[in-house]
Amino acid sequence: MTFADLRQKLKRGEVSSKELVQEKLKRINELDPKLNCYLSVTGEYALLQAETIDTKRSAGETLPPLAGIPIGIKDNLCTKGIKTTCASRILGNFIPPYESTVTERLWNSGAVMIGKTNLDEFAMGSSTENSAFGPTLNPWNTNNVPGGSSGGSAAAVASGLCFGALGSDTGGSIRQPASFCGVVGLKPTYGRVSRWGLIAFASSLDQVGPFASSVSDAAELLQVISGKDKLDSTSIDIPVPNYLENLSKSIKGLKIGLIDNCFEHEGLSSSVKESVLKSASVLESLGAEIINISCPRFNDGIATYYLIAPSEASANLARYDGVKYGFRSDKAESLISMTSKSRADGFGSEVKRRILIGTYALSAGYVDAYYKKAQQVRTLIRKDFDNAFQKVDVLLAPTAPTTAFEFGENINNPMAMYLSDLLTIPANLAGLPAISIPCGFDKNGLPIGLQLIGNVFEEDRILQVANQFEIAADVFKNKKKPEYIF
Ligand code: GLN
């Protein structure tokens, strides 16, 4: 059921917002003790929000577009008066005194907050195994990870524990879990969406974006959260197009570039390759022209990202000192040891690894060799994209090299874990919008994601192609859904 269907049902009085919330809370009660999608469920708050909307509806008031629809929020987005942990012990009891702009915009558009979703601590990871509060399970197969870092949001949408969700994407954290959980996930252009109230990881890369079970729902969520925010000077003041307007338009004549070096990568699983190439022929049958494109610097994305992201993280995370926020160790005798003990006990090992790498890469004597060099390579990656967009309208690649891997498979091998972001990271480095949509299944029945990357501020175009693909491919038709899938 899409938001448009839900709106009709609500309007016709077939269901009330309160009933929608109650239905979701019931499902959360049944499934979430196992799946662990939510770090907190805001049931009472959701019921209050829903009742207010129901009252307005009965009074005949015109309601905003998402009125009464329950949405999950990644727990690195600040929600006023509601615990926001970033899945870290260091923020375990943090209650923000302010609301993030994206959530504020959602509530203004009538959406209802059902809970805060699980993630890798500080959004660092690709499997949600780095959460200080236990991993989220993949609803397609609970032996497998849901992807990360926004694994809770992706799994919650896939298992019907909300109708849509917000996540954040620094190197792939919306698209990769969307791909692993068989849902739609979109990372907007850098600057399209405000980060006010998003707990910072790597500030030149972070973007907030939607998860949904259809392209049109993702477009609706993006519509609501996009646009200039005076509280975030990196948000850009250009008009927000109507993201629903182009969805139904034909893609005939559109040029779609297949990034060939992505398909040649040794780590790419054969089922992913096959399914994504098959999807390209679906797009071709819709009248798009498929063109092979080479982005030779694409493969340097991982090395570049794993200098830039930890460097920025090491600076951003300096604020957690046991004084201003959250956890404070009571084992210390001095101010200095209070800070170091709070950080030692408050942060998990992946976060510490990133702080160490980042501090090293930024230190005098190394900053030119590492951080500056990485920024230069980043410019070359952007140039590859600029050249590609001279020839094509949209780029196509797999979202992730594999389908969801098993718990424990990569957790002790950071290099293997980092490689799962191989295909998503370049869009973050270049600041481009990109979407992941389900395109098929592997032999074990796990979903595969197709990634479409657009030129800056061309979210409308990737949404259009994604929507046309979704209709034509109809990948869930005849698919037997496992127990936890909605
Ligand atoms: N998995 C990547 C990392 O660990 C990306 C995370 C993200 O996008 N937040 O950094």
PDB file of C-alpha atoms in Angstrom, residues 188-360:
ATOM      1  CA  PRO A 188      19.910  13.266  -2.131  1.00  0.00           C
ATOM      2  CA  THR A 189      22.428  15.688  -3.652  1.00  0.00           C
ATOM      3  CA  TYR A 190      24.755  17.215  -1.061  1.00  0.00           C
ATOM      4  CA  GLY A 191      22.984  20.391   0.042  1.00  0.00           C
ATOM      5  CA  ARG A 192      19.469  19.345  -1.013  1.00  0.00           C
ATOM      6  CA  VAL A 193      18.410  18.393   2.525  1.00  0.00           C
ATOM      7  CA  SER A 194      19.220  20.108   5.818  1.00  0.00           C
ATOM      8  CA  ARG A 195      21.511  18.338   8.294  1.00  0.00           C
ATOM      9  CA  TRP A 196      20.497  20.503  11.243  1.00  0.00           C
ATOM     10  CA  GLY A 197      20.024  18.030  14.078  1.00  0.00           C
ATOM     11  CA  LEU A 198      21.708  15.136  12.281  1.00  0.00           C
ATOM     12  CA  ILE A 199      24.478  13.924  14.590  1.00  0.00           C
ATOM     13  CA  ALA A 200      27.569  14.595  12.487  1.00  0.00           C
ATOM     14  CA  PHE A 201      29.778  11.802  11.178  1.00  0.00           C
ATOM     15  CA  ALA A 202      31.661  13.168   8.139  1.00  0.00           C
ATOM     16  CA  SER A 203      30.314  16.600   7.341  1.00  0.00           C
ATOM     17  CA  SER A 204      31.412  16.880   3.709  1.00  0.00           C
ATOM     18  CA  LEU A 205      29.575  13.627   2.923  1.00  0.00           C
ATOM     19  CA  ASP A 206      26.551  13.192   5.242  1.00  0.00           C
ATOM     20  CA  GLN A 207      23.057  13.509   3.752  1.00  0.00           C
ATOM     21  CA  VAL A 208      19.642  12.539   5.131  1.00  0.00           C
ATOM     22  CA  GLY A 209      17.245  10.661   2.864  1.00  0.00           C
ATOM     23  CA  PRO A 210      14.151   8.454   2.705  1.00  0.00           C
ATOM     24  CA  PHE A 211      13.441   4.723   2.823  1.00  0.00           C
ATOM     25  CA  ALA A 212      10.133   3.489   1.424  1.00  0.00           C
ATOM     26  CA  SER A 213       8.504   0.483  -0.104  1.00  0.00           C
ATOM     27  CA  SER A 214       7.855   2.253  -3.395  1.00  0.00           C
ATOM     28  CA  VAL A 215       9.544   4.917  -5.497  1.00  0.00           C
ATOM     29  CA  SER A 216       6.542   7.235  -5.247  1.00  0.00           C
ATOM     30  CA  ASP A 217       6.609   7.069  -1.428  1.00  0.00           C
ATOM     31  CA  ALA A 218      10.331   7.849  -1.442  1.00  0.00           C
ATOM     32  CA  ALA A 219       9.571  10.832  -3.703  1.00  0.00           C
ATOM     33  CA  GLU A 220       6.911  12.051  -1.259  1.00  0.00           C
ATOM     34  CA  LEU A 221       9.250  11.847   1.718  1.00  0.00           C
ATOM     35  CA  LEU A 222      12.010  13.609  -0.204  1.00  0.00           C
ATOM     36  CA  GLN A 223       9.562  16.335  -1.185  1.00  0.00           C
ATOM     37  CA  VAL A 224       8.802  17.089   2.428  1.00  0.00           C
ATOM     38  CA  ILE A 225      12.387  17.123   3.761  1.00  0.00           C
ATOM     39  CA  SER A 226      14.083  18.997   0.881  1.00  0.00           C
ATOM     40  CA  GLY A 227      14.972  22.652   0.623  1.00  0.00           C
ATOM     41  CA  LYS A 228      16.941  25.483   2.178  1.00  0.00           C
ATOM     42  CA  ASP A 229      17.140  25.663   5.947  1.00  0.00           C
ATOM     43  CA  LYS A 230      18.520  28.767   7.561  1.00  0.00           C
ATOM     44  CA  LEU A 231      19.890  26.582  10.377  1.00  0.00           C
ATOM     45  CA  ASP A 232      22.194  24.683   7.967  1.00  0.00           C
ATOM     46  CA  SER A 233      24.466  26.879   5.871  1.00  0.00           C
ATOM     47  CA  THR A 234      25.352  23.911   3.633  1.00  0.00           C
ATOM     48  CA  SER A 235      21.740  23.540   2.516  1.00  0.00           C
ATOM     49  CA  ILE A 236      21.273  25.173  -0.867  1.00  0.00           C
ATOM     50  CA  ASP A 237      18.742  27.818  -1.719  1.00  0.00           C
ATOM     51  CA  ILE A 238      17.340  26.637  -5.036  1.00  0.00           C
ATOM     52  CA  PRO A 239      13.721  25.719  -5.729  1.00  0.00           C
ATOM     53  CA  VAL A 240      12.575  22.196  -4.907  1.00  0.00           C
ATOM     54  CA  PRO A 241      10.913  20.635  -7.953  1.00  0.00           C
ATOM     55  CA  ASN A 242       7.735  18.588  -7.673  1.00  0.00           C
ATOM     56  CA  TYR A 243       9.209  15.090  -7.342  1.00  0.00           C
ATOM     57  CA  LEU A 244       5.946  13.393  -8.192  1.00  0.00           C
ATOM     58  CA  GLU A 245       5.416  15.251 -11.451  1.00  0.00           C
ATOM     59  CA  ASN A 246       7.820  13.266 -13.663  1.00  0.00           C
ATOM     60  CA  LEU A 247       7.299   9.829 -12.160  1.00  0.00           C
ATOM     61  CA  SER A 248       4.818   8.665 -14.746  1.00  0.00           C
ATOM     62  CA  LYS A 249       6.654  10.148 -17.750  1.00  0.00           C
ATOM     63  CA  SER A 250       8.161   7.764 -20.296  1.00  0.00           C
ATOM     64  CA  ILE A 251      11.938   7.320 -20.290  1.00  0.00           C
ATOM     65  CA  LYS A 252      12.005   6.899 -24.051  1.00  0.00           C
ATOM     66  CA  GLY A 253      15.158   8.424 -25.523  1.00  0.00           C
ATOM     67  CA  LEU A 254      16.834   8.886 -22.124  1.00  0.00           C
ATOM     68  CA  LYS A 255      20.516   7.940 -22.148  1.00  0.00           C
ATOM     69  CA  ILE A 256      21.525   5.590 -19.362  1.00  0.00           C
ATOM     70  CA  GLY A 257      25.225   4.896 -18.769  1.00  0.00           C
ATOM     71  CA  LEU A 258      26.355   1.477 -17.542  1.00  0.00           C
ATOM     72  CA  ILE A 259      29.488   2.099 -15.471  1.00  0.00           C
ATOM     73  CA  ASP A 260      31.530  -0.733 -16.928  1.00  0.00           C
ATOM     74  CA  ASN A 261      34.326  -0.803 -14.342  1.00  0.00           C
ATOM     75  CA  CYS A 262      31.687  -1.568 -11.702  1.00  0.00           C
ATOM     76  CA  PHE A 263      30.698  -4.686 -13.556  1.00  0.00           C
ATOM     77  CA  GLU A 264      34.296  -5.851 -13.940  1.00  0.00           C
ATOM     78  CA  HIS A 265      35.044  -5.778 -10.230  1.00  0.00           C
ATOM     79  CA  GLU A 266      36.340  -9.107  -8.873  1.00  0.00           C
ATOM     80  CA  GLY A 267      34.245  -8.886  -5.703  1.00  0.00           C
ATOM     81  CA  LEU A 268      30.982  -8.557  -7.647  1.00  0.00           C
ATOM     82  CA  SER A 269      28.797 -11.631  -7.196  1.00  0.00           C
ATOM     83  CA  SER A 270      27.534 -13.244 -10.385  1.00  0.00           C
ATOM     84  CA  SER A 271      23.877 -13.100  -9.329  1.00  0.00           C
ATOM     85  CA  VAL A 272      24.122  -9.349  -8.672  1.00  0.00           C
ATOM     86  CA  LYS A 273      25.836  -8.776 -12.005  1.00  0.00           C
ATOM     87  CA  GLU A 274      23.304 -10.830 -13.902  1.00  0.00           C
ATOM     88  CA  SER A 275      20.297  -9.223 -12.246  1.00  0.00           C
ATOM     89  CA  VAL A 276      21.529  -5.656 -12.768  1.00  0.00           C
ATOM     90  CA  LEU A 277      22.410  -6.287 -16.419  1.00  0.00           C
ATOM     91  CA  LYS A 278      18.975  -7.831 -16.911  1.00  0.00           C
ATOM     92  CA  SER A 279      17.478  -4.683 -15.400  1.00  0.00           C
ATOM     93  CA  ALA A 280      19.384  -2.610 -17.941  1.00  0.00           C
ATOM     94  CA  SER A 281      17.596  -4.519 -20.690  1.00  0.00           C
ATOM     95  CA  VAL A 282      14.259  -3.800 -19.008  1.00  0.00           C
ATOM     96  CA  LEU A 283      15.124  -0.094 -19.194  1.00  0.00           C
ATOM     97  CA  GLU A 284      16.155  -0.559 -22.819  1.00  0.00           C
ATOM     98  CA  SER A 285      12.807  -2.174 -23.590  1.00  0.00           C
ATOM     99  CA  LEU A 286      11.177   0.979 -22.190  1.00  0.00           C
ATOM    100  CA  GLY A 287      12.960   3.017 -24.842  1.00  0.00           C
ATOM    101  CA  ALA A 288      16.062   4.147 -22.952  1.00  0.00           C
ATOM    102  CA  GLU A 289      19.383   4.036 -24.726  1.00  0.00           C
ATOM    103  CA  ILE A 290      22.020   2.045 -22.813  1.00  0.00           C
ATOM    104  CA  ILE A 291      25.576   3.315 -23.244  1.00  0.00           C
ATOM    105  CA  ASN A 292      28.751   1.869 -21.750  1.00  0.00           C
ATOM    106  CA  ILE A 293      30.639   4.431 -19.693  1.00  0.00           C
ATOM    107  CA  SER A 294      33.991   4.187 -18.040  1.00  0.00           C
ATOM    108  CA  CYS A 295      34.686   5.944 -14.725  1.00  0.00           C
ATOM    109  CA  PRO A 296      38.282   4.842 -14.145  1.00  0.00           C
ATOM    110  CA  ARG A 297      38.673   6.639 -10.787  1.00  0.00           C
ATOM    111  CA  PHE A 298      35.541   5.037  -9.357  1.00  0.00           C
ATOM    112  CA  ASN A 299      37.622   2.206  -7.920  1.00  0.00           C
ATOM    113  CA  ASP A 300      39.707   4.648  -5.873  1.00  0.00           C
ATOM    114  CA  GLY A 301      36.604   5.675  -3.967  1.00  0.00           C
ATOM    115  CA  ILE A 302      37.121   3.334  -1.002  1.00  0.00           C
ATOM    116  CA  ALA A 303      40.719   4.426  -0.338  1.00  0.00           C
ATOM    117  CA  THR A 304      39.744   8.080  -0.667  1.00  0.00           C
ATOM    118  CA  TYR A 305      36.667   7.764   1.545  1.00  0.00           C
ATOM    119  CA  TYR A 306      38.475   5.891   4.301  1.00  0.00           C
ATOM    120  CA  LEU A 307      40.814   8.862   4.721  1.00  0.00           C
ATOM    121  CA  ILE A 308      38.291  11.667   4.369  1.00  0.00           C
ATOM    122  CA  ALA A 309      35.458  10.151   6.446  1.00  0.00           C
ATOM    123  CA  PRO A 310      37.592   9.136   9.473  1.00  0.00           C
ATOM    124  CA  SER A 311      39.426  12.499   9.366  1.00  0.00           C
ATOM    125  CA  GLU A 312      36.180  14.428   9.550  1.00  0.00           C
ATOM    126  CA  ALA A 313      34.786  11.983  12.105  1.00  0.00           C
ATOM    127  CA  SER A 314      37.804  12.432  14.372  1.00  0.00           C
ATOM    128  CA  ALA A 315      37.148  16.178  14.415  1.00  0.00           C
ATOM    129  CA  ASN A 316      33.362  15.836  14.826  1.00  0.00           C
ATOM    130  CA  LEU A 317      33.627  13.313  17.645  1.00  0.00           C
ATOM    131  CA  ALA A 318      36.029  15.464  19.669  1.00  0.00           C
ATOM    132  CA  ARG A 319      32.949  17.055  21.264  1.00  0.00           C
ATOM    133  CA  TYR A 320      32.171  13.899  23.266  1.00  0.00           C
ATOM    134  CA  ASP A 321      34.286  14.614  26.279  1.00  0.00           C
ATOM    135  CA  GLY A 322      32.139  13.450  29.175  1.00  0.00           C
ATOM    136  CA  VAL A 323      31.286  17.063  29.976  1.00  0.00           C
ATOM    137  CA  LYS A 324      28.866  18.386  27.398  1.00  0.00           C
ATOM    138  CA  TYR A 325      27.001  15.243  26.322  1.00  0.00           C
ATOM    139  CA  GLY A 326      25.943  11.877  27.549  1.00  0.00           C
ATOM    140  CA  PHE A 327      28.074   9.311  29.279  1.00  0.00           C
ATOM    141  CA  ARG A 328      30.658  10.283  31.906  1.00  0.00           C
ATOM    142  CA  SER A 329      32.974   7.775  33.506  1.00  0.00           C
ATOM    143  CA  ASP A 330      32.977   7.949  37.283  1.00  0.00           C
ATOM    144  CA  LYS A 331      36.267   6.084  37.528  1.00  0.00           C
ATOM    145  CA  ALA A 332      38.492   9.120  36.975  1.00  0.00           C
ATOM    146  CA  GLU A 333      40.597  11.197  39.345  1.00  0.00           C
ATOM    147  CA  SER A 334      41.391  14.156  37.079  1.00  0.00           C
ATOM    148  CA  LEU A 335      39.731  16.152  34.320  1.00  0.00           C
ATOM    149  CA  ILE A 336      41.970  14.645  31.645  1.00  0.00           C
ATOM    150  CA  SER A 337      41.435  11.081  32.796  1.00  0.00           C
ATOM    151  CA  MET A 338      37.686  11.759  33.099  1.00  0.00           C
ATOM    152  CA  THR A 339      37.602  12.661  29.399  1.00  0.00           C
ATOM    153  CA  SER A 340      39.796   9.790  28.270  1.00  0.00           C
ATOM    154  CA  LYS A 341      37.986   7.195  30.411  1.00  0.00           C
ATOM    155  CA  SER A 342      34.582   8.469  29.255  1.00  0.00           C
ATOM    156  CA  ARG A 343      35.698   8.111  25.649  1.00  0.00           C
ATOM    157  CA  ALA A 344      37.362   4.747  26.256  1.00  0.00           C
ATOM    158  CA  ASP A 345      34.203   3.284  27.821  1.00  0.00           C
ATOM    159  CA  GLY A 346      31.693   5.289  25.794  1.00  0.00           C
ATOM    160  CA  PHE A 347      32.822   4.555  22.231  1.00  0.00           C
ATOM    161  CA  GLY A 348      32.821   1.132  20.570  1.00  0.00           C
ATOM    162  CA  SER A 349      35.834  -0.300  18.769  1.00  0.00           C
ATOM    163  CA  GLU A 350      34.923   0.717  15.189  1.00  0.00           C
ATOM    164  CA  VAL A 351      34.393   4.328  16.278  1.00  0.00           C
ATOM    165  CA  LYS A 352      37.754   4.279  18.056  1.00  0.00           C
ATOM    166  CA  ARG A 353      39.434   2.835  14.979  1.00  0.00           C
ATOM    167  CA  ARG A 354      38.058   5.717  12.873  1.00  0.00           C
ATOM    168  CA  ILE A 355      39.125   8.345  15.423  1.00  0.00           C
ATOM    169  CA  LEU A 356      42.653   6.903  15.434  1.00  0.00           C
ATOM    170  CA  ILE A 357      42.912   6.742  11.627  1.00  0.00           C
ATOM    171  CA  GLY A 358      41.450  10.221  11.247  1.00  0.00           C
ATOM    172  CA  THR A 359      43.664  11.810  13.886  1.00  0.00           C
ATOM    173  CA  TYR A 360      46.694  10.214  12.243  1.00  0.00           C
TER     174      TYR A 360
END
